[in-house]
Amino acid sequence: MKVLVEGIGSMVFGTQLKYYSEMDWNLVGIDITNKSFGLYKELKPYIVPKYLDKDCFNIIENIIRSEEIQLVFPTINEGLLEWSKRKTYFKEKYNTNVVISDEEVIKICTDKWNTYKFFSDNKIPTPKTSLGMDYELLKPRVGRGSSGIYFRNNVEKSFDMDGYISQEIVNGQEYTIDVLCDLNSKPIYIIPRKRIGVESGVSVMGMTVFDEQMVGYVKKIVKILKPVGIINIQCFKNEKNIYFIEINPRIAGGSSLSFASSDNWFNAIRAFYQGKEYVPKKAIYNNYMFRYYQDVIVNERNLVFWSEQ
């Protein structure tokens, strides 16, 4: 099976490379720069424009056509909505399956105001949120990690809230819940992990836990939202309350801990698209993940350069 993976210079790809390598897949990787470690791993590399470039998806489509791609894993926030819009098109024209939820799901998940309204409308506990400067934390409606986040007391009263929300600050332990759904949005795995160490919004130390309340809310979220494939949901929990913050409709950098504590979820995804039965494995809790860095050394003469397809 030929599989296209994007963002191959990201930590998300780095943590999942082991699990991609376990599959009998021919990997094709794309990134926007040749200073990307994933271009120099065991895959066929391509350099593509940023998603803001009007030619980006024309070039990606040419790669899908020429490489006869069968499966695509979108992982970069900026492109998720456009991938979801093209899911049916790629399936009908090239028989290429894009592992992503439908467009309406992506719109809810990638806009924090839409996410808040989804939680609020469906009685999922979430911090108080506003489009005005009413609460302490100012966050971009569309964004990831800690980029663009401010405290209200640290900005001028004239701060432009266009494209921002304000949100109350909640206290508690931070968790990410990794979820794998089949093509009918049935949850196959729901594995919470405690975010013990975080750098630039990415988990670098964590532990799998079982939390019945957390899993119960996630089942409710999945039943209403109807996502497909791998998503992750973030929340805070203290002794009295739980607050759901975000839904990311993609694989997370720390999802490798959930893979290691259950099964290689790519096995399940392959079974879904081949119409075969997948039997879930029992999740292991209290597994720790400690992340470390590795170097990839490439001489300048061996750098990959962009060429039009």
XYZ file of N, CA and C in Angstrom, residues 11-281:
813
model
N 7.397 16.978 15.038
C 7.554 16.010 16.115
C 6.497 14.914 16.026
N 5.313 15.268 15.518
C 4.257 14.257 15.364
C 4.755 13.116 14.490
N 5.352 13.459 13.338
C 5.864 12.408 12.453
C 7.009 11.653 13.118
N 7.875 12.383 13.806
C 9.007 11.724 14.457
C 8.577 10.673 15.453
N 7.532 10.963 16.218
C 7.082 9.996 17.224
C 6.345 8.821 16.596
N 5.795 9.003 15.389
C 5.018 7.940 14.756
C 5.824 7.128 13.745
N 7.038 7.578 13.407
C 7.812 6.918 12.361
C 8.024 5.434 12.644
N 8.262 5.103 13.899
C 8.438 3.703 14.290
C 7.229 2.869 13.890
N 6.034 3.424 14.056
C 4.807 2.670 13.797
C 4.484 2.613 12.305
N 4.822 3.677 11.570
C 4.720 3.604 10.110
C 5.665 2.525 9.576
N 6.876 2.479 10.139
C 7.893 1.541 9.649
C 7.510 0.091 9.887
N 6.658 -0.165 10.878
C 6.218 -1.533 11.154
C 5.237 -2.054 10.104
N 4.638 -1.142 9.334
C 3.648 -1.539 8.346
C 4.333 -1.903 7.026
N 3.673 -2.714 6.234
C 4.209 -3.066 4.919
C 3.764 -2.024 3.894
N 4.053 -0.762 4.202
C 3.634 0.368 3.383
C 4.839 0.986 2.683
N 4.583 1.516 1.495
C 5.565 2.357 0.819
C 5.218 3.803 1.149
N 6.055 4.452 1.951
C 5.760 5.796 2.416
C 6.247 6.855 1.438
N 5.375 7.828 1.176
C 5.712 9.026 0.431
C 5.495 10.193 1.390
N 6.505 11.041 1.556
C 6.418 12.125 2.531
C 6.496 13.492 1.883
N 5.741 14.451 2.414
C 5.785 15.820 1.908
C 6.057 16.792 3.045
N 6.796 17.845 2.717
C 7.046 18.939 3.657
C 7.335 20.190 2.859
N 7.374 21.337 3.547
C 7.513 22.617 2.855
C 8.959 23.084 2.775
N 9.883 22.353 3.378
C 11.282 22.764 3.375
C 12.187 21.547 3.266
N 13.363 21.746 2.658
C 14.320 20.639 2.579
C 15.168 20.529 3.835
N 14.917 21.405 4.817
C 15.586 21.305 6.122
C 14.664 20.538 7.076
N 14.185 19.414 6.609
C 13.210 18.610 7.338
C 13.753 17.199 7.499
N 13.876 16.736 8.745
C 14.526 15.450 8.980
C 13.827 14.301 8.260
N 12.485 14.385 8.124
C 11.733 13.280 7.533
C 12.054 13.019 6.079
N 12.585 14.040 5.383
C 12.958 13.863 3.982
C 14.126 12.896 3.832
N 14.836 12.655 4.905
C 16.056 11.855 4.847
C 15.900 10.536 5.594
N 14.658 10.136 5.754
C 14.354 8.828 6.321
C 13.958 7.876 5.193
N 13.481 6.686 5.553
C 13.197 5.669 4.543
C 11.815 5.893 3.933
N 11.729 6.905 3.074
C 10.502 7.189 2.349
C 10.868 7.960 1.085
N 9.889 8.152 0.202
C 10.122 8.946 -1.004
C 9.716 10.378 -0.705
N 10.654 11.334 -0.773
C 10.359 12.696 -0.311
C 9.930 13.639 -1.429
N 9.044 14.559 -1.079
C 8.669 15.661 -1.963
C 8.588 16.937 -1.136
N 8.971 18.051 -1.766
C 8.791 19.358 -1.160
C 7.607 20.035 -1.852
N 6.698 20.583 -1.062
C 5.485 21.205 -1.594
C 5.345 22.617 -1.020
N 4.523 23.477 -1.647
C 4.302 24.822 -1.090
C 3.495 24.772 0.198
N 3.443 25.898 0.896
C 2.593 26.020 2.073
C 1.124 25.958 1.659
N 0.262 25.651 2.620
C -1.156 25.547 2.308
C -1.753 26.875 1.850
N -1.155 27.992 2.230
C -1.644 29.294 1.788
C -1.405 29.521 0.298
N -0.480 28.783 -0.289
C -0.166 28.919 -1.713
C -1.292 28.313 -2.544
N -1.773 29.049 -3.543
C -2.915 28.590 -4.347
C -2.592 27.326 -5.145
N -1.307 27.046 -5.379
C -0.926 25.867 -6.147
C -0.668 24.640 -5.286
N -0.792 24.795 -3.973
C -0.406 23.702 -3.074
C -1.123 22.396 -3.408
N -2.446 22.437 -3.452
C -3.176 21.186 -3.663
C -3.094 20.682 -5.100
N -2.800 21.559 -6.051
C -2.556 21.079 -7.412
C -1.309 20.205 -7.440
N -0.284 20.643 -6.721
C 0.963 19.879 -6.663
C 0.761 18.585 -5.874
N 0.037 18.676 -4.758
C -0.237 17.469 -3.975
C -1.051 16.469 -4.798
N -2.014 16.971 -5.554
C -2.820 16.065 -6.392
C -1.954 15.364 -7.433
N -1.006 16.078 -7.994
C -0.099 15.448 -8.963
C 0.716 14.335 -8.318
N 1.118 14.537 -7.061
C 1.854 13.496 -6.338
C 0.945 12.289 -6.101
N -0.287 12.553 -5.679
C -1.243 11.465 -5.443
C -1.462 10.662 -6.727
N -1.601 11.368 -7.841
C -1.832 10.695 -9.125
C -0.602 9.899 -9.569
N 0.561 10.556 -9.587
C 1.764 9.908 -10.125
C 2.260 8.773 -9.240
N 2.080 8.911 -7.924
C 2.550 7.877 -7.002
C 1.479 6.813 -6.730
N 0.270 7.025 -7.259
C -0.851 6.095 -7.043
C -1.082 5.862 -5.549
N -1.217 6.984 -4.835
C -1.393 6.953 -3.383
C -2.742 6.330 -3.034
N -2.735 5.445 -2.054
C -3.957 4.763 -1.626
C -4.500 5.298 -0.302
N -3.601 5.858 0.522
C -4.007 6.306 1.852
C -3.245 7.585 2.193
N -3.940 8.577 2.767
C -3.319 9.841 3.156
C -3.601 10.105 4.624
N -2.563 10.513 5.371
C -2.712 10.901 6.768
C -2.419 12.391 6.922
N -3.443 13.262 6.876
C -3.205 14.688 7.153
C -2.924 14.896 8.641
N -1.924 15.720 8.938
C -1.549 15.935 10.340
C -1.306 17.405 10.681
N -1.308 18.288 9.679
C -0.981 19.692 9.906
C -2.270 20.498 10.003
N -2.447 21.200 11.113
C -3.696 21.930 11.373
C -4.132 22.808 10.215
N -3.173 23.531 9.625
C -3.514 24.508 8.594
C -4.147 23.883 7.357
N -3.933 22.598 7.147
C -4.472 21.955 5.950
C -5.658 21.053 6.180
N -6.058 20.853 7.426
C -7.087 19.858 7.727
C -8.410 20.146 7.035
N -8.853 21.386 7.061
C -10.144 21.714 6.459
C -10.122 21.476 4.948
N -9.033 21.871 4.292
C -8.952 21.680 2.840
C -8.875 20.207 2.470
N -8.187 19.412 3.290
C -8.167 17.965 3.045
C -9.575 17.380 3.184
N -10.304 17.819 4.200
C -11.655 17.271 4.409
C -12.579 17.624 3.248
N -12.409 18.821 2.691
C -13.223 19.233 1.550
C -12.949 18.376 0.318
N -11.743 17.836 0.224
C -11.337 17.071 -0.958
C -11.411 15.566 -0.754
N -11.886 15.136 0.390
C -11.885 13.699 0.718
C -12.660 12.886 -0.322
N -13.861 13.320 -0.631
C -14.688 12.600 -1.603
C -14.075 12.664 -3.000
N -13.554 13.836 -3.366
C -12.946 14.020 -4.690
C -11.795 13.046 -4.901
N -10.876 12.947 -3.942
C -9.729 12.057 -4.091
C -10.164 10.591 -4.124
N -11.187 10.258 -3.374
C -11.682 8.879 -3.374
C -12.281 8.527 -4.736
N -13.104 9.419 -5.267
C -13.794 9.127 -6.526
C -12.844 9.158 -7.722
N -11.869 10.073 -7.722
C -10.996 10.221 -8.891
C -9.804 9.272 -8.874
N -9.232 9.026 -7.700
C -7.994 8.237 -7.637
C -8.116 7.000 -6.748
N -9.287 6.780 -6.170
C -9.480 5.711 -5.183
C -8.498 5.863 -4.018
N -8.270 7.127 -3.645
C -7.378 7.466 -2.535
C -8.213 7.781 -1.305
N -7.943 7.094 -0.219
C -8.655 7.333 1.043
C -7.877 8.331 1.903
N -8.532 9.443 2.233
C -7.937 10.437 3.120
C -8.483 10.181 4.526
N -7.576 9.887 5.457
C -7.984 9.526 6.819
C -8.250 10.814 7.593
N -9.482 11.302 7.453
C -9.858 12.547 8.107
C -11.370 12.584 8.257
N -11.837 13.323 9.242
C -13.270 13.465 9.472
C -13.888 14.371 8.415
N -15.219 14.397 8.384
C -15.929 15.224 7.418
C -15.736 16.713 7.704
N -16.049 17.523 6.711
C -15.801 18.965 6.765
C -16.451 19.632 7.973
N -17.696 19.292 8.276
C -18.386 19.935 9.388
C -17.728 19.609 10.728
N -17.187 18.416 10.840
C -16.464 18.026 12.058
C -15.190 18.867 12.194
N -14.460 19.004 11.092
C -13.215 19.772 11.115
C -13.487 21.231 11.479
N -14.574 21.797 10.973
C -14.919 23.191 11.285
C -15.173 23.374 12.777
N -15.779 22.394 13.406
C -16.016 22.465 14.854
C -14.696 22.387 15.623
N -13.827 21.517 15.176
C -12.616 21.232 15.944
C -11.516 22.272 15.774
N -11.393 22.856 14.591
C -10.252 23.738 14.327
C -10.506 25.188 14.689
N -11.733 25.535 15.042
C -12.074 26.891 15.481
C -12.483 26.795 16.955
N -11.703 27.407 17.835
C -11.933 27.243 19.271
C -13.284 27.801 19.721
N -13.806 28.799 19.024
C -15.137 29.299 19.366
C -16.191 28.261 18.993
N -16.048 27.624 17.840
C -16.969 26.550 17.445
C -16.874 25.373 18.406
N -15.646 25.081 18.858
C -15.459 23.989 19.824
C -16.178 24.307 21.131
N -16.013 25.545 21.603
C -16.694 25.959 22.833
C -18.206 25.821 22.687
N -18.763 26.284 21.567
C -20.212 26.196 21.357
C -20.668 24.731 21.307
N -19.856 23.879 20.687
C -20.184 22.446 20.648
C -20.241 21.873 22.059
N -19.211 22.150 22.859
C -19.197 21.662 24.240
C -20.396 22.208 25.015
N -20.605 23.500 24.923
C -21.670 24.146 25.684
C -23.051 23.626 25.276
N -23.298 23.530 23.975
C -24.603 23.077 23.480
C -24.904 21.641 23.886
N -23.853 20.847 24.074
C -24.041 19.425 24.375
C -23.724 19.081 25.828
N -23.667 20.126 26.657
C -23.496 19.949 28.102
C -22.219 19.175 28.451
N -21.164 19.504 27.726
C -19.824 19.012 28.057
C -19.134 20.114 28.854
N -18.678 19.859 30.061
C -18.087 20.929 30.875
C -16.868 21.551 30.204
N -16.865 22.882 30.147
C -15.801 23.605 29.446
C -15.642 24.974 30.098
N -14.477 25.601 30.015
C -14.306 26.924 30.622
C -15.222 27.970 29.975
N -15.608 28.962 30.755
C -16.381 30.083 30.221
C -15.548 30.779 29.145
N -16.209 31.100 28.035
C -15.504 31.611 26.859
C -16.319 32.718 26.219
N -15.631 33.677 25.612
C -16.306 34.823 25.014
C -15.528 35.304 23.798
N -16.231 36.000 22.895
C -15.573 36.665 21.764
C -15.062 38.050 22.164
N -15.462 38.503 23.335
C -14.957 39.763 23.860
C -13.831 39.528 24.848
N -13.273 40.608 25.381
C -12.169 40.499 26.326
C -12.719 40.367 27.749
N -13.480 39.301 27.985
C -14.187 39.126 29.251
C -13.435 38.246 30.245
N -12.536 37.404 29.745
C -11.855 36.451 30.613
C -10.340 36.612 30.494
N -9.625 35.911 31.357
C -8.203 36.186 31.572
C -7.288 35.742 30.436
N -7.656 34.671 29.736
C -6.774 34.069 28.734
C -7.259 34.422 27.338
N -6.373 34.995 26.521
C -6.713 35.371 25.154
C -6.047 34.387 24.195
N -6.871 33.727 23.364
C -6.361 32.672 22.489
C -6.874 32.887 21.064
N -6.030 32.600 20.055
C -6.523 32.660 18.671
C -7.624 31.615 18.454
N -8.658 31.996 17.710
C -9.720 31.030 17.401
C -9.161 29.848 16.619
N -8.226 30.121 15.727
C -7.586 29.077 14.927
C -6.095 29.131 15.207
N -5.549 28.073 15.759
C -4.130 28.060 16.094
C -3.785 26.790 16.833
N -2.527 26.617 17.133
C -2.087 25.414 17.826
C -0.971 25.751 18.797
N -0.781 24.856 19.759
C 0.273 25.070 20.741
C 0.039 26.349 21.542
N 1.129 26.983 21.935
C 1.041 28.194 22.763
C 1.210 29.476 21.951
N 1.298 29.353 20.639
C 1.523 30.519 19.796
C 0.335 31.472 19.835
N 0.614 32.749 20.056
C -0.425 33.770 20.002
C -1.308 33.860 21.227
N -0.967 33.182 22.313
C -1.771 33.206 23.534
C -1.230 34.290 24.483
N -2.154 35.090 25.040
C -1.758 36.182 25.931
C -2.632 36.166 27.183
N -2.129 36.793 28.226
C -2.937 37.079 29.398
C -3.525 38.483 29.243
N -4.784 38.635 29.617
C -5.478 39.909 29.442
C -4.735 41.053 30.118
N -4.160 40.792 31.278
C -3.471 41.857 32.019
C -2.179 42.313 31.345
N -1.691 41.532 30.377
C -0.425 41.857 29.724
C -0.589 42.534 28.368
N -1.836 42.823 27.975
C -2.065 43.479 26.690
C -2.792 44.801 26.911
N -2.739 45.662 25.922
C -3.427 46.939 25.997
C -4.943 46.734 25.904
N -5.685 47.669 26.470
C -7.145 47.591 26.392
C -7.642 47.674 24.958
N -6.813 48.214 24.077
C -7.174 48.343 22.661
C -6.843 47.082 21.863
N -6.438 46.009 22.539
C -6.067 44.757 21.851
C -7.196 44.338 20.912
N -6.853 44.034 19.676
C -7.842 43.656 18.658
C -8.269 42.203 18.876
N -9.526 41.983 19.236
C -10.034 40.639 19.515
C -10.541 39.930 18.258
N -10.381 40.555 17.097
C -10.787 39.895 15.863
C -9.963 38.621 15.667
N -10.617 37.487 15.551
C -9.919 36.213 15.416
C -9.486 35.610 16.736
N -9.938 36.198 17.857
C -9.561 35.720 19.184
C -10.791 35.358 20.016
N -10.565 34.537 21.008
C -11.530 34.315 22.080
C -10.861 34.665 23.393
N -11.658 34.926 24.416
C -11.127 34.999 25.780
C -11.732 33.840 26.558
N -10.975 33.313 27.485
C -11.402 32.109 28.206
C -10.940 32.185 29.648
N -11.794 31.716 30.541
C -11.390 31.702 31.946
C -10.268 30.693 32.147
N -9.405 30.992 33.090
C -8.320 30.075 33.422
C -8.835 29.040 34.409
N -8.623 27.779 34.094
C -9.050 26.701 34.986
C -7.810 25.982 35.515
N -7.934 25.460 36.704
C -6.830 24.766 37.353
C -7.051 23.263 37.313
N -5.953 22.547 37.305
C -6.055 21.093 37.332
C -4.950 20.442 36.528
N -4.929 19.133 36.575
C -3.978 18.354 35.787
C -4.440 18.324 34.336
N -3.505 18.494 33.425
C -3.838 18.479 32.005
C -3.750 17.056 31.459
N -4.733 16.701 30.640
C -4.790 15.379 30.016
C -5.038 15.517 28.520
N -4.533 14.558 27.772
C -4.935 14.372 26.386
C -5.520 12.978 26.266
N -6.669 12.876 25.625
C -7.298 11.578 25.418
C -7.186 11.225 23.946
N -6.416 10.193 23.633
C -6.290 9.720 22.258
C -7.471 8.811 21.932
N -8.057 9.035 20.758
C -9.250 8.291 20.355
C -9.050 7.779 18.938
N -9.368 6.512 18.737
C -9.410 5.933 17.393
C -10.835 5.511 17.093
N -11.387 6.046 15.998
C -12.738 5.693 15.565
C -12.679 4.974 14.227
N -13.606 4.046 14.015
C -13.673 3.390 12.715
C -14.407 4.289 11.722
N -14.694 3.774 10.531
C -15.288 4.604 9.489
C -16.747 4.941 9.769
N -17.336 4.278 10.748
C -18.698 4.596 11.186
C -18.714 5.407 12.475
N -17.555 5.940 12.838
C -17.383 6.773 14.042
C -17.584 6.001 15.341
N -17.425 4.696 15.287
C -17.466 3.894 16.510
C -16.098 3.961 17.184
N -16.020 4.345 18.461
C -14.717 4.411 19.126
C -14.139 3.024 19.388
N -12.935 2.811 18.918
C -12.237 1.530 19.089
C -11.307 1.601 20.297
N -10.591 2.700 20.418
C -9.739 2.954 21.584
C -10.040 4.349 22.117
N -10.101 4.460 23.440
C -10.145 5.748 24.129
C -9.133 5.653 25.263
N -7.996 6.302 25.105
C -6.905 6.154 26.069
C -6.475 7.535 26.581
N -6.806 7.864 27.833
C -6.322 9.126 28.412
C -4.851 8.999 28.798
N -4.150 10.100 28.651
C -2.770 10.155 29.131
C -2.523 11.486 29.836
N -1.893 11.393 30.964
C -1.562 12.579 31.756
C -0.377 13.282 31.106
N -0.531 14.585 30.859
C 0.550 15.384 30.261
C 1.446 15.903 31.389
N 2.521 15.182 31.653
C 3.404 15.517 32.765
C 4.414 16.586 32.373
N 4.908 16.511 31.147
C 5.854 17.501 30.644
C 5.445 17.961 29.260
N 5.430 19.283 29.039
C 4.996 19.850 27.759
C 5.996 20.913 27.327
N 6.391 20.882 26.057
C 7.255 21.905 25.475
C 6.610 22.427 24.202
N 6.353 23.742 24.154
C 5.728 24.388 22.987
C 4.421 23.704 22.603
N 3.678 23.279 23.612
C 2.378 22.673 23.375
C 2.418 21.200 23.032
N 3.612 20.600 22.978
C 3.759 19.188 22.614
C 4.191 18.394 23.838
N 3.539 17.253 24.062
C 3.851 16.418 25.209
C 5.223 15.767 25.052
N 6.075 15.913 26.066
C 7.389 15.277 26.047
C 7.540 14.277 27.193
N 6.552 14.228 28.065
C 6.527 13.246 29.144
C 5.064 13.005 29.504
N 4.675 11.753 29.584
C 3.279 11.460 29.881
C 3.100 10.075 30.470
N 1.866 9.788 30.887
C 1.545 8.489 31.458
C 0.106 8.141 31.114
N -0.134 6.909 30.665
C -1.497 6.473 30.400
C -2.227 6.231 31.716
N -3.487 6.644 31.761
C -4.302 6.478 32.962
C -5.688 6.009 32.540
N -6.401 5.396 33.466
C -7.816 5.108 33.225
C -8.632 6.024 34.122
N -9.569 6.728 33.504
C -10.443 7.642 34.233
C -11.849 7.453 33.692
N -12.706 6.836 34.475
C -14.041 6.484 34.006
C -14.854 7.715 33.613
N -14.756 8.788 34.395
C -15.495 10.010 34.082
C -15.034 10.596 32.749
N -13.726 10.656 32.565
C -13.152 11.201 31.346
C -13.595 10.399 30.122
N -13.494 9.077 30.235
C -13.882 8.201 29.128
C -15.368 8.348 28.827
N -16.183 8.497 29.855
C -17.619 8.667 29.665
C -17.948 9.913 28.857
N -17.313 11.025 29.197
C -17.537 12.264 28.447
C -17.039 12.131 27.010
N -15.905 11.468 26.828
C -15.358 11.317 25.481
C -16.293 10.465 24.620
N -16.875 9.430 25.190
C -17.854 8.632 24.438
C -19.027 9.499 23.984
N -19.461 10.401 24.858
C -20.559 11.304 24.501
C -20.135 12.245 23.381
N -18.930 12.797 23.486
C -18.416 13.692 22.451
C -18.366 12.978 21.106
N -17.816 11.786 21.090
C -17.672 11.030 19.845
C -19.038 10.680 19.252
N -19.977 10.303 20.089
C -21.306 9.925 19.612
C -21.991 11.082 18.899
N -21.814 12.305 19.410
C -22.456 13.477 18.818
C -21.647 14.024 17.638
N -20.331 14.090 17.797
C -19.469 14.710 16.795
C -19.300 13.842 15.550
N -19.162 12.544 15.741
C -18.982 11.558 14.660
C -17.678 11.773 13.877
N -16.540 11.732 14.569
C -15.251 11.833 13.880
C -14.851 10.488 13.258
N -13.809 10.540 12.443
C -13.273 9.347 11.785
C -11.769 9.315 12.010
N -11.219 8.123 12.224
C -9.778 7.981 12.366
C -9.285 8.400 13.743
N -8.092 8.981 13.781
C -7.443 9.343 15.040
C -7.714 10.804 15.370
N -8.208 11.054 16.571
C -8.358 12.413 17.076
C -7.785 12.440 18.492
N -7.623 13.640 19.031
C -7.254 13.738 20.444
C -8.025 14.884 21.074
N -8.393 14.700 22.323
C -9.222 15.643 23.061
C -8.469 16.057 24.319
N -8.438 17.362 24.585
C -7.678 17.861 25.728
C -8.607 18.383 26.822
N -8.221 18.121 28.065
C -9.018 18.592 29.195
C -8.131 18.841 30.408
N -8.700 19.547 31.376
C -8.090 19.730 32.690
C -9.018 19.110 33.726
N -8.434 18.510 34.751
C -9.244 17.914 35.811
C -8.602 18.198 37.160
N -9.446 18.645 38.112
C -8.992 18.793 39.488
C -9.876 17.943 40.394
N -9.781 18.127 41.690
C -10.520 17.268 42.619
C -12.033 17.405 42.474
N -12.495 18.553 41.974
C -13.939 18.803 41.912
C -14.506 18.809 40.501
N -13.732 19.272 39.531
C -14.296 19.539 38.211
C -13.411 19.014 37.088
N -14.047 18.857 35.943
C -13.339 18.533 34.709
C -13.757 19.556 33.669
N -12.785 20.009 32.843
C -13.054 21.027 31.826
C -12.446 20.570 30.501
N -13.274 20.430 29.491
C -12.769 20.068 28.174
C -12.425 21.336 27.401
N -11.247 21.336 26.759
C -10.680 22.540 26.161
C -10.677 22.475 24.634
N -10.140 21.393 24.083
C -9.920 21.320 22.642
C -10.224 19.932 22.100
N -10.539 19.896 20.808
C -10.609 18.644 20.053
C -9.708 18.827 18.841
N -8.696 18.007 18.723
C -7.793 18.060 17.573
C -8.091 16.876 16.659
N -8.594 17.122 15.446
C -9.048 16.018 14.580
C -7.910 15.391 13.779
N -6.867 15.006 14.486
C -5.656 14.458 13.866
C -4.877 13.694 14.921
N -3.858 13.022 14.480
C -2.957 12.330 15.397
C -2.144 13.369 16.172
N -1.788 13.054 17.404
C -1.031 13.969 18.252
C 0.403 13.484 18.415
N 1.274 14.412 18.794
C 2.667 14.048 19.005
C 2.844 12.993 20.075
N 1.985 13.033 21.091
C 2.088 12.072 22.189
C 1.284 10.804 21.987
N 0.620 10.676 20.829
C -0.210 9.485 20.590
C 0.596 8.201 20.553
N 1.900 8.339 20.337
C 2.754 7.148 20.321
C 2.671 6.396 21.646
N 2.413 7.106 22.747
C 2.259 6.442 24.039
C 1.023 5.550 24.040
N -0.054 6.030 23.429
C -1.267 5.204 23.350
C -1.070 4.012 22.420
N -0.315 4.206 21.323
C 0.011 3.087 20.437
C 0.775 2.018 21.226
N 1.818 2.474 21.929
C 2.678 1.543 22.667
C 1.926 0.847 23.792
N 0.826 1.456 24.241
C 0.063 0.898 25.358
C -1.138 0.080 24.898
N -1.262 -0.121 23.592
C -2.376 -0.926 23.081
C -1.927 -1.709 21.847
N -1.922 -1.044 20.694
C -1.544 -1.675 19.437
C -1.101 -0.571 18.493
N -0.448 -0.960 17.411
C -0.165 -0.021 16.343
C -1.500 0.312 15.673
N -2.015 1.505 15.915
C -3.350 1.867 15.421
C -3.426 1.874 13.905
N -2.275 1.939 13.227
C -2.288 1.867 11.764
C -2.778 0.492 11.297
N -2.559 -0.531 12.101
C -3.117 -1.852 11.777
C -4.637 -1.785 11.703
N -5.229 -1.099 12.676
C -6.684 -0.969 12.711
C -7.185 -0.161 11.516
N -6.501 0.942 11.219
C -6.930 1.801 10.112
C -6.844 1.048 8.791
N -5.805 0.283 8.593
C -5.709 -0.531 7.380
C -6.886 -1.493 7.287
N -7.233 -2.118 8.394
C -8.368 -3.051 8.397
C -9.667 -2.331 8.050
N -9.862 -1.127 8.581
C -11.090 -0.373 8.290
C -11.262 -0.179 6.786
N -10.195 0.254 6.118
C -10.301 0.594 4.697
C -10.279 -0.647 3.800
N -9.832 -1.760 4.336
C -9.881 -3.012 3.580
C -11.146 -3.806 3.870
N -11.999 -3.261 4.729
C -13.249 -3.929 5.060
C -13.066 -5.194 5.873
N -11.984 -5.246 6.650
C -11.698 -6.417 7.464
C -12.003 -6.136 8.937
N -12.238 -7.188 9.677
C -12.508 -7.043 11.103
C -11.222 -6.695 11.842
N -11.339 -5.791 12.797
C -10.213 -5.485 13.670
C -10.636 -5.753 15.106
N -9.848 -6.539 15.819
C -10.129 -6.869 17.217
C -9.219 -6.031 18.110
N -9.780 -5.102 18.896
C -8.944 -4.245 19.748
C -8.178 -5.045 20.796
N -7.027 -4.540 21.160
C -6.241 -5.127 22.226
C -6.495 -4.376 23.524
